[in-house]
PDB file of C-alpha atoms and ligand atoms in Angstrom:
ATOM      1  CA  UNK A   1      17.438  -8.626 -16.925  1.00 48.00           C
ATOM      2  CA  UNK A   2      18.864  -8.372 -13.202  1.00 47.00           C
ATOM      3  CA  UNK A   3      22.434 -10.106 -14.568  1.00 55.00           C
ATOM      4  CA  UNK A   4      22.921  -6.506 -16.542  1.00 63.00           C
ATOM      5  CA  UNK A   5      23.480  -5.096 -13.024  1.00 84.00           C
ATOM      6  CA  UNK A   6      24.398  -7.243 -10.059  1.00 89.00           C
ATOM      7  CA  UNK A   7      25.578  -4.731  -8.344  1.00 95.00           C
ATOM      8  CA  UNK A   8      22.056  -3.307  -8.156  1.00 96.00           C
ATOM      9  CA  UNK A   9      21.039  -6.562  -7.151  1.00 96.00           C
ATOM     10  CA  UNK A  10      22.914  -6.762  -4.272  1.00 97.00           C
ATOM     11  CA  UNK A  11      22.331  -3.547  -2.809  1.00 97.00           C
ATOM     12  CA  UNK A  12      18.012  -4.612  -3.081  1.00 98.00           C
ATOM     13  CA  UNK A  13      19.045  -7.637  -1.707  1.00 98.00           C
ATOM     14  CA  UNK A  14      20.952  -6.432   1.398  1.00 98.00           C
ATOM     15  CA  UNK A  15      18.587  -3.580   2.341  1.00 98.00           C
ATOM     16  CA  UNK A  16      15.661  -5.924   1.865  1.00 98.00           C
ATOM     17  CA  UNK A  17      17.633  -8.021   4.497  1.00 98.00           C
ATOM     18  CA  UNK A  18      17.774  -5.155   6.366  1.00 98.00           C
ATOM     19  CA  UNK A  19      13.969  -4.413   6.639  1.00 98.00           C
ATOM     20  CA  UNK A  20      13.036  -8.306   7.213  1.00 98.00           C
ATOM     21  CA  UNK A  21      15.367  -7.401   9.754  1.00 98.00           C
ATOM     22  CA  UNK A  22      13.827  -4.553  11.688  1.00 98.00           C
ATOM     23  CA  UNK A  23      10.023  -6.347  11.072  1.00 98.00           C
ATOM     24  CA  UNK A  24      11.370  -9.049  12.895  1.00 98.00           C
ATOM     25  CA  UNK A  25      12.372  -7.212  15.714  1.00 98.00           C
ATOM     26  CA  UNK A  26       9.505  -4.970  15.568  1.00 98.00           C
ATOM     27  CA  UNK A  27       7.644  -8.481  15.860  1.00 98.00           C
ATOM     28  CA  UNK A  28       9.565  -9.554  18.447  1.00 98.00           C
ATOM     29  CA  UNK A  29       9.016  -6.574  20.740  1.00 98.00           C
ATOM     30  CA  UNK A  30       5.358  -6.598  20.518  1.00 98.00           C
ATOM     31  CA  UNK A  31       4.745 -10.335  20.797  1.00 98.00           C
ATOM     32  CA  UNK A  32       3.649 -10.652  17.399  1.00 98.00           C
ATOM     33  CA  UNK A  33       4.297 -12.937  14.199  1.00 98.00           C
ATOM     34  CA  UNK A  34       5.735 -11.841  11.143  1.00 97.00           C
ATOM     35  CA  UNK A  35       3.706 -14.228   9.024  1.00 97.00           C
ATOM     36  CA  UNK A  36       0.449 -11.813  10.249  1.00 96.00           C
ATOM     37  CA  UNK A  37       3.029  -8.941   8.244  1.00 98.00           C
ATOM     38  CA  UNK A  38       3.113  -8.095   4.546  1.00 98.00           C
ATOM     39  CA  UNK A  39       5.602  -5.819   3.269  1.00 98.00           C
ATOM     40  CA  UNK A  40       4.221  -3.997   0.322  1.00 99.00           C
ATOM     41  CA  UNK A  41       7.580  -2.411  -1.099  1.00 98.00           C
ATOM     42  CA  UNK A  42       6.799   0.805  -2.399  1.00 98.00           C
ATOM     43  CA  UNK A  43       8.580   1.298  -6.084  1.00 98.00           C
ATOM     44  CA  UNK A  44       7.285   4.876  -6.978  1.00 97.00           C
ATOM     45  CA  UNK A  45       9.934   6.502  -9.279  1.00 96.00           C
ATOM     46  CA  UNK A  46      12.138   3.477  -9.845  1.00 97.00           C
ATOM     47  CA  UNK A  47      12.580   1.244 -13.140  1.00 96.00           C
ATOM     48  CA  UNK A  48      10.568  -2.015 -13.949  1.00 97.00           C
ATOM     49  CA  UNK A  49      13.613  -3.659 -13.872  1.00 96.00           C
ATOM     50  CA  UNK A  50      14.351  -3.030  -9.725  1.00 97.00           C
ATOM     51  CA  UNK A  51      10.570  -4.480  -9.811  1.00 97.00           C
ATOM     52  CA  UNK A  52      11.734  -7.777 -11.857  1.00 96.00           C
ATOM     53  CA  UNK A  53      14.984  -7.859  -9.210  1.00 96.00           C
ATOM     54  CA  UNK A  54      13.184  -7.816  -5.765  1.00 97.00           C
ATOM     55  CA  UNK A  55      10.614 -10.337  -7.046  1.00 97.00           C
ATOM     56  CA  UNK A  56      13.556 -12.574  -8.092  1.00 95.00           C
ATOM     57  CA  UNK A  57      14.637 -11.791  -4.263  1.00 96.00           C
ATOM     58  CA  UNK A  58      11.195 -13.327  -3.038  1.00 97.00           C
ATOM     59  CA  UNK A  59       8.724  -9.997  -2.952  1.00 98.00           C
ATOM     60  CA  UNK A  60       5.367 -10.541  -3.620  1.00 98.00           C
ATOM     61  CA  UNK A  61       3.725  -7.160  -3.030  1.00 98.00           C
ATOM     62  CA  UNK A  62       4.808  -4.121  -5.049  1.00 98.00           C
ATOM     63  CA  UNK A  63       3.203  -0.292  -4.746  1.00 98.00           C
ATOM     64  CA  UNK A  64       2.869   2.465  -6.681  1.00 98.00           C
ATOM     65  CA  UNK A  65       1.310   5.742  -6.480  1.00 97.00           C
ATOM     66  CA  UNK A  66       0.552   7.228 -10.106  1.00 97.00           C
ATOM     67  CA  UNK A  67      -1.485   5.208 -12.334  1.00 97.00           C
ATOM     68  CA  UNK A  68       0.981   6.296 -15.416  1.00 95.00           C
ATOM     69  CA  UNK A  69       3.949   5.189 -14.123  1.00 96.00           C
ATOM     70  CA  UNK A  70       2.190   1.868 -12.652  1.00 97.00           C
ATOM     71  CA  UNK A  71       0.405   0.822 -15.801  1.00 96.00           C
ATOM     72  CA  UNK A  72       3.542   0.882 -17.989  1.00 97.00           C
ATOM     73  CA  UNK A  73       5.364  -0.893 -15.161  1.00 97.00           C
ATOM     74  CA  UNK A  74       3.041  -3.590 -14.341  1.00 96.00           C
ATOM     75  CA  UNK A  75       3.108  -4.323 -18.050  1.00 96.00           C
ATOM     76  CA  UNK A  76       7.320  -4.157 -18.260  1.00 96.00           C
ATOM     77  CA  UNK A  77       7.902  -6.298 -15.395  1.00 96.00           C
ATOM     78  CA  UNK A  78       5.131  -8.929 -16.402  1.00 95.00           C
ATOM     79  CA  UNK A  79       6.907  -8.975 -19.907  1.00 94.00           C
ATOM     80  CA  UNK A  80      10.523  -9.385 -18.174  1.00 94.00           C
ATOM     81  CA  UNK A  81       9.725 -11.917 -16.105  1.00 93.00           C
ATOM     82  CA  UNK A  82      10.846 -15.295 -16.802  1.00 81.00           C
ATOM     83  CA  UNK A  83       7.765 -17.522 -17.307  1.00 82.00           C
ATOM     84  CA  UNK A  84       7.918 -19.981 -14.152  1.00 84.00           C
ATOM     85  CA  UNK A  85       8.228 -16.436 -11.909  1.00 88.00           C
ATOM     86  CA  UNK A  86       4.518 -15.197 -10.571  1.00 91.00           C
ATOM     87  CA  UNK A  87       4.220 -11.700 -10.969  1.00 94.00           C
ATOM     88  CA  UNK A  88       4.025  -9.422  -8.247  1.00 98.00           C
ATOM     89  CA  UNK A  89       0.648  -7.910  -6.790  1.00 98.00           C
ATOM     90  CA  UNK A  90       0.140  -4.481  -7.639  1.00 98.00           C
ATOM     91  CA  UNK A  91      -1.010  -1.749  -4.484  1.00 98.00           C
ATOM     92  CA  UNK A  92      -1.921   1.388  -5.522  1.00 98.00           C
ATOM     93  CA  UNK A  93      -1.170   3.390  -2.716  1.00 98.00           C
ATOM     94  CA  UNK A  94      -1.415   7.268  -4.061  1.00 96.00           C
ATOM     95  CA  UNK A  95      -3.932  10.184  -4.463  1.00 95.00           C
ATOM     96  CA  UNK A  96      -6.313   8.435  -6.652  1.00 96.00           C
ATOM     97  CA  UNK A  97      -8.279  10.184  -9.492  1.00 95.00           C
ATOM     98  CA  UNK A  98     -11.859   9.617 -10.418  1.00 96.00           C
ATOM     99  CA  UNK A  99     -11.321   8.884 -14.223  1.00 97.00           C
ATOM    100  CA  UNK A 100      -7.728   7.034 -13.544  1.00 98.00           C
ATOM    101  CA  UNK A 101     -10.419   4.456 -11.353  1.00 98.00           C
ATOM    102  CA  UNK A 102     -10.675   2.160 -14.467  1.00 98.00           C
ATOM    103  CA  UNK A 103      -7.210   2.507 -15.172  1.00 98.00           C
ATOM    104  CA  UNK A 104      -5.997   0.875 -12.082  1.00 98.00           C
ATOM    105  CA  UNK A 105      -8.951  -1.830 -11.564  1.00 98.00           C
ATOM    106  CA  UNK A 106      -7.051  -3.072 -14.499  1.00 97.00           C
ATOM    107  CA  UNK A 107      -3.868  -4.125 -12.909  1.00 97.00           C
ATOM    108  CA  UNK A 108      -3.821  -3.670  -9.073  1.00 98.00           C
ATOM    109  CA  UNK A 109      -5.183  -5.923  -6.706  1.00 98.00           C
ATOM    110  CA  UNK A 110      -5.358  -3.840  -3.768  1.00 98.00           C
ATOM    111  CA  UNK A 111      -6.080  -0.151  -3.560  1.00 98.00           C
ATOM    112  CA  UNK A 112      -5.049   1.578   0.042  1.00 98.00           C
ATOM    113  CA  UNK A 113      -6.171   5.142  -1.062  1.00 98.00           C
ATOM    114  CA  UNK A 114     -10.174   5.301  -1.525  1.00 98.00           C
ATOM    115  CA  UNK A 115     -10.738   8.111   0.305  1.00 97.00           C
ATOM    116  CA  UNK A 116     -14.799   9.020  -0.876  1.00 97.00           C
ATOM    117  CA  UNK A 117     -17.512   7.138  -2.615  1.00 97.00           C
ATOM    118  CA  UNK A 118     -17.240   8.622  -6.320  1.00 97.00           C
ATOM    119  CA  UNK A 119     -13.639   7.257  -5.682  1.00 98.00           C
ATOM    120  CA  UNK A 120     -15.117   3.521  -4.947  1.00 98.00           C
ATOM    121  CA  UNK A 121     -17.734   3.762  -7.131  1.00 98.00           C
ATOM    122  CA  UNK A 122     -15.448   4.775  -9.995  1.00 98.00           C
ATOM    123  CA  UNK A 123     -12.645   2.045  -9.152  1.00 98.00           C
ATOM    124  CA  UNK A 124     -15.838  -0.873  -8.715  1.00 98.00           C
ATOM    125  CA  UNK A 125     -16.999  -0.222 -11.797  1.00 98.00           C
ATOM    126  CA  UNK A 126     -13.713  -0.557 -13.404  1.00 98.00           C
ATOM    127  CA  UNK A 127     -13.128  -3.847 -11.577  1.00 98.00           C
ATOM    128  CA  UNK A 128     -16.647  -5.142 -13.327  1.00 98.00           C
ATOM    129  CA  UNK A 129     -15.567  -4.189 -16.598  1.00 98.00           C
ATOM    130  CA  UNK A 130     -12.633  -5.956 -16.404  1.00 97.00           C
ATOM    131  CA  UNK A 131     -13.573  -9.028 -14.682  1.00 97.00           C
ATOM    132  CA  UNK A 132     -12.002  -8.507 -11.274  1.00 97.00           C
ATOM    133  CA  UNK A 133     -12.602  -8.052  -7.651  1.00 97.00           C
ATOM    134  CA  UNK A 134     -10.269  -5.501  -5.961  1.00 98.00           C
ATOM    135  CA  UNK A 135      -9.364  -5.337  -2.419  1.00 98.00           C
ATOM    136  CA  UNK A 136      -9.972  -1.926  -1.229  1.00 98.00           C
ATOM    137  CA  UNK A 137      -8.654   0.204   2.207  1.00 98.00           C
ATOM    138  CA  UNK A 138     -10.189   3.538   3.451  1.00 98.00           C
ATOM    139  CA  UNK A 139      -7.733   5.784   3.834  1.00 98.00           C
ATOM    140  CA  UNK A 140      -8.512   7.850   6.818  1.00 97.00           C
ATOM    141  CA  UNK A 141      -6.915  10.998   7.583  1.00 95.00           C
ATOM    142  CA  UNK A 142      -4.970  11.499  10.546  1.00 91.00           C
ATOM    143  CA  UNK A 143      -4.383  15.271  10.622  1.00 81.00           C
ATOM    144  CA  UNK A 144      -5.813  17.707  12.720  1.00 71.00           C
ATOM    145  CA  UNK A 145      -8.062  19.146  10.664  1.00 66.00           C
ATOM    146  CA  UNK A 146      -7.273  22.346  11.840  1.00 61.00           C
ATOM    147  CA  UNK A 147      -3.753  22.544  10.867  1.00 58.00           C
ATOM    148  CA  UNK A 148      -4.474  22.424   7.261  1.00 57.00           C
ATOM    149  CA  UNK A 149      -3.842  20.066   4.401  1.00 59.00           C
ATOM    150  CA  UNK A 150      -3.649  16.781   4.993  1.00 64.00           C
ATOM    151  CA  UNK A 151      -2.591  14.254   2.779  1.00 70.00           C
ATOM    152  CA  UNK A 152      -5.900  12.791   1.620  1.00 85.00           C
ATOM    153  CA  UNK A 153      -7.820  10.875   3.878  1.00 95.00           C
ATOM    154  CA  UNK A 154     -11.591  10.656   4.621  1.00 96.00           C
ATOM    155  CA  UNK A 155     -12.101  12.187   8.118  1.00 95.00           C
ATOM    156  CA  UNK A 156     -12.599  10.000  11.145  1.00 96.00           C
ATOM    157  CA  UNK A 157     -16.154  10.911  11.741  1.00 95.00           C
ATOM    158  CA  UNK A 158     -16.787   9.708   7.714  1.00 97.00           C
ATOM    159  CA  UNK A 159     -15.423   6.861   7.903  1.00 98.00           C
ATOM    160  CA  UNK A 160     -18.564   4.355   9.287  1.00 98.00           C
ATOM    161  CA  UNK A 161     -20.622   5.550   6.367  1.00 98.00           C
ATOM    162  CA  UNK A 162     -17.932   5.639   3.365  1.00 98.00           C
ATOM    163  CA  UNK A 163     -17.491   2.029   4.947  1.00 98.00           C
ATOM    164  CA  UNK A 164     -21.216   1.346   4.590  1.00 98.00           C
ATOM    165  CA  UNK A 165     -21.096   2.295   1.098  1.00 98.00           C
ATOM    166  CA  UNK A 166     -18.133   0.565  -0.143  1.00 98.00           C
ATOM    167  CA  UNK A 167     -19.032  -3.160   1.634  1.00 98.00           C
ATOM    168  CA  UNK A 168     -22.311  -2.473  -0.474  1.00 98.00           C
ATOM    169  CA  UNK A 169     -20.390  -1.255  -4.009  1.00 98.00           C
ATOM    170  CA  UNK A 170     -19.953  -4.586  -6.372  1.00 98.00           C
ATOM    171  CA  UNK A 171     -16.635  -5.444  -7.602  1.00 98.00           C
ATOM    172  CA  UNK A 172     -14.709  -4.019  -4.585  1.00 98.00           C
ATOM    173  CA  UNK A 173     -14.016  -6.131  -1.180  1.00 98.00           C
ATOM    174  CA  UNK A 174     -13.677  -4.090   1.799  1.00 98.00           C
ATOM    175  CA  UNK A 175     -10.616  -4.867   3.602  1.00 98.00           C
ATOM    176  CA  UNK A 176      -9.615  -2.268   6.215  1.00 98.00           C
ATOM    177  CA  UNK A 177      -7.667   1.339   6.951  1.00 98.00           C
ATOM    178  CA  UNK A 178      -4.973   2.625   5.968  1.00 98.00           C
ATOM    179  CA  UNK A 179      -3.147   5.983   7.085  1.00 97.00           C
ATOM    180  CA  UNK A 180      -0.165   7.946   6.806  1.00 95.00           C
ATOM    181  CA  UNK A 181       1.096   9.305   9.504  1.00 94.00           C
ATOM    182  CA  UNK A 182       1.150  13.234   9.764  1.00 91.00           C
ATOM    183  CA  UNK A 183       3.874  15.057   9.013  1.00 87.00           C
ATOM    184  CA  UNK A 184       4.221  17.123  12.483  1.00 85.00           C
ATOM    185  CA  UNK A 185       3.478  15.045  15.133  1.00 89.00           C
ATOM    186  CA  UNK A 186       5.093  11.592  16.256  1.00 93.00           C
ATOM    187  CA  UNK A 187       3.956   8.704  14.459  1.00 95.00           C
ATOM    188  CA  UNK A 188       2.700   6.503  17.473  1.00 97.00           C
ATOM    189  CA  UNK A 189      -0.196   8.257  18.714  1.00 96.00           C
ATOM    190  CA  UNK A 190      -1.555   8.709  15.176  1.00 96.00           C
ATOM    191  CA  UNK A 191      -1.239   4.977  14.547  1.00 97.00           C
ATOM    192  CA  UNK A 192      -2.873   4.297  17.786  1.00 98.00           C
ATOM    193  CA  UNK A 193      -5.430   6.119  16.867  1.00 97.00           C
ATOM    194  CA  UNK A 194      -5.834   4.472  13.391  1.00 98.00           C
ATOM    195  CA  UNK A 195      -5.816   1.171  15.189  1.00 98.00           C
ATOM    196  CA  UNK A 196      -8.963   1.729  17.176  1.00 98.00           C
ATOM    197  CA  UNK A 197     -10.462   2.949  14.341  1.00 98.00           C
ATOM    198  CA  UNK A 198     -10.087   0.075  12.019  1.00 98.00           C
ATOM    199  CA  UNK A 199     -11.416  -2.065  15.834  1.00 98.00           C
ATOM    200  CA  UNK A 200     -14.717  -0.024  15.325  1.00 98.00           C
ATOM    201  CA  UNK A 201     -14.432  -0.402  11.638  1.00 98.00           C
ATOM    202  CA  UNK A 202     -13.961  -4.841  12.199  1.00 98.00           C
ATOM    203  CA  UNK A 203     -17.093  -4.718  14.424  1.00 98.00           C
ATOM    204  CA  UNK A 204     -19.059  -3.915  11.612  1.00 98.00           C
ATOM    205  CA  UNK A 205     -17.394  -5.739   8.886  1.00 98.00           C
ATOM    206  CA  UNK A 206     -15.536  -8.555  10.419  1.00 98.00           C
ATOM    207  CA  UNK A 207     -13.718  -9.222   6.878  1.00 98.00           C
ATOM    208  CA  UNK A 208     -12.010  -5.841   7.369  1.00 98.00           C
ATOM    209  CA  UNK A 209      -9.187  -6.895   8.893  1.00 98.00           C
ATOM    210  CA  UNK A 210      -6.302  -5.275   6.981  1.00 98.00           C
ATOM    211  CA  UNK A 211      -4.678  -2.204   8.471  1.00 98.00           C
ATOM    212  CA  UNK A 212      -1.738  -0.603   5.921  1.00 98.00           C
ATOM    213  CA  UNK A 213       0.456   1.807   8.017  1.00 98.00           C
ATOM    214  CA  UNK A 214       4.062   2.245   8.555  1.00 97.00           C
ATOM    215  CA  UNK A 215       6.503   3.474   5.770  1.00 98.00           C
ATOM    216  CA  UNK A 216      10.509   3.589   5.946  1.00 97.00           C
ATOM    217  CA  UNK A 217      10.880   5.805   8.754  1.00 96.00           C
ATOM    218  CA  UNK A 218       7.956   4.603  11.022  1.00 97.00           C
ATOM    219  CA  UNK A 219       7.580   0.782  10.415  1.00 98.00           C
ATOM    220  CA  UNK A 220       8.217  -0.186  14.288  1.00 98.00           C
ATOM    221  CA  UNK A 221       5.473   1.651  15.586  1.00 98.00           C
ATOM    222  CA  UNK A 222       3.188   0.651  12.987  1.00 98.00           C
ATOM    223  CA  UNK A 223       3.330  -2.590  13.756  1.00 98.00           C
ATOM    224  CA  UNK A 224       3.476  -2.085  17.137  1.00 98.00           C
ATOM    225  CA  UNK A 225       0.008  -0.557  16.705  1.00 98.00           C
ATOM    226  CA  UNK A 226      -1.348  -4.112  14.357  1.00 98.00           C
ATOM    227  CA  UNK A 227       0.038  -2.807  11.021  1.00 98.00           C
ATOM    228  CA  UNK A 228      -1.053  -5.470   9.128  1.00 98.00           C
ATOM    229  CA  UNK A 229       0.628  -4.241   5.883  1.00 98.00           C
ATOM    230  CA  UNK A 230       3.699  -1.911   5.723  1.00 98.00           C
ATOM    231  CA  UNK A 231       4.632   0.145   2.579  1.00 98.00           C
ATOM    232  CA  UNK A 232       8.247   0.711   2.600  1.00 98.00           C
ATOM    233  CA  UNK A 233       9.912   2.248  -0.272  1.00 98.00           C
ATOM    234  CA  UNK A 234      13.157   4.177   0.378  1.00 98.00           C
ATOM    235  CA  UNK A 235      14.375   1.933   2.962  1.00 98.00           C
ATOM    236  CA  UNK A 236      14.406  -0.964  -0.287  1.00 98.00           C
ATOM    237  CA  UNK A 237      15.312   1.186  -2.672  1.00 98.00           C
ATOM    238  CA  UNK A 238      17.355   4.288  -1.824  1.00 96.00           C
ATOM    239  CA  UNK A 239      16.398   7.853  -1.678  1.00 92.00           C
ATOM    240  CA  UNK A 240      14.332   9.338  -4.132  1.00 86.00           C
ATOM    241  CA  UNK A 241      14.609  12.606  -6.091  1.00 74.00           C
ATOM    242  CA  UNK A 242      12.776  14.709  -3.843  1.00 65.00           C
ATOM    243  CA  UNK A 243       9.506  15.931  -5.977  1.00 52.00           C
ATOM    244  CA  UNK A 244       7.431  12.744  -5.509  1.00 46.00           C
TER     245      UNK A 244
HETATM  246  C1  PLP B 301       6.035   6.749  -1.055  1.00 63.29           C
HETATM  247  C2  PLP B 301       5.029   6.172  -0.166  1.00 63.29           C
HETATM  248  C3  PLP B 301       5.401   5.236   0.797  1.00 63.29           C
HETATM  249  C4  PLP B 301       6.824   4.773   1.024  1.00 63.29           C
HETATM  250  O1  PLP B 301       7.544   5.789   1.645  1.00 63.29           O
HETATM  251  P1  PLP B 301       9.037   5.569   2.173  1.00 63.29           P
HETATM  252  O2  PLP B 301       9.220   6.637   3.176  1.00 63.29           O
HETATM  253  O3  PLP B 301       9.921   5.714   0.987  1.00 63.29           O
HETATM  254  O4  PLP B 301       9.119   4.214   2.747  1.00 63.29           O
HETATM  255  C5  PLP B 301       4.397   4.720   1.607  1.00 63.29           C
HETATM  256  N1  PLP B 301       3.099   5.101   1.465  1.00 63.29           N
HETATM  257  C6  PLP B 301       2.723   6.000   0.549  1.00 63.29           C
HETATM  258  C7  PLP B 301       1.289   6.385   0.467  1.00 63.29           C
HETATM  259  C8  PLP B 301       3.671   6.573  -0.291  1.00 63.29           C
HETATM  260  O5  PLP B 301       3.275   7.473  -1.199  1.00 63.29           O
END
């Protein structure tokens, strides 16, 4: 599929260079290792065939943040794949639904968003029906509450007892925070922030370990912070349109 357009290739290719690039560097600065790093690159809005390309180039983590697009697309790109190539694991990184919970369980691994416990019980009992056990990350908001809507997120003061809830919910494995960082303010106070959460959050569930921040435009101080997983999207592949 990728020989139709090399040319597409090579532009992955190069700004996937790019990225290893600054996560090195990032690394470097704050004494860390890269191996402790996984990119998750973000496809949202882009063909099953750029999926099929960067896993050719050596991804292994792939997210996506509306279970419509996702399913069809974790479908296409298993299809395209040539049969010695391992296909990529699925995050599901986006405002979740309630009754799109099954939906998902079905084909990603790791969900970043759960955000209250319908949410996990919804997305646990989907991972029973279908045989599976699916990572899961709290999404906790980092928005003043004050200044209006967020973008998703349970609140800080939630978070021990959505926590509680979720270690106990069968089918899901509770494996740290993630955030986004807000909108108006800079990025490395908020991931601070998220950082000693997800400390508090370890001391109660030492298998919680995983902390998902850091997109295109804020991946250094993310993992200056312990990002343990980034999700970078644009900075892979190019702009998109603007509505998503
Ligand atoms: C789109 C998206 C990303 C990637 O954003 P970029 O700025 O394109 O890197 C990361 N996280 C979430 C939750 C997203 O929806």
């Amino acid at each position: 599929m990728s020989e139709v357009d090399p040319q597409r290739r090579a532009e992955l290719a190069g700004r996937l260079r790019a990225v290893h690039d600054r996560i090195e560097r990032a690394c470097a600065v704050a004494d860390r290792d890269p191996g402790e790093i996984t990119l998750v690159v973000v496809t949202k809005t882009f063909p099953a065939a750029d999926v099929v390309r960067l896993v050719e180039l050596g991804v292994a983590d792939v997210g996506e943040n509306r279970d419509q697009d996702a399913a069809a697309k974790a479908i296409e790109a298993a299809a395209a794949l040539g049969a010695g190539q391992r296909p990529p694991r699925w995050h599901f990184v986006g405002q979740l639904q309630r009754n799109k919970a099954a939906s998902v369980a079905r084909y990603a691994d790791v969900v970043h968003s759960v955000d209250r416990l319908p949410l996990a019980t919804a997305l646990g009992k989907g991972a029973q029906l279908a045989g599976r056990q699916l990572d899961v990350l709290l999404q906790v908001s980092l928005h003043d509450p004050a200044g209006g809507a967020g973008r998703g997120g349970v609140l800080p003061f939630d978070l021990a007892e959505l926590a509680a809830a979720v270690a106990r919910t069968e089918g899901l494995r509770l494996r740290g925070v993630m955030a986004v960082a807000p909108l108006d303010a800079p990025a490395g106070p908020a991931f601070a922030r998220l950082a000693e959460l997800a400390a508090t959050l370890r001391a109660e569930h030492p298998q919680a370990t995983w902390m998902s921040a850091g997109m295109s435009g804020d991946l250094e101080d993310a993992v200056a912070h312990g990002a343990t997983h980034l999700r970078v999207g644009s900075a892979v592949l190019g702009s998109r349109p603007s509505l998503r």
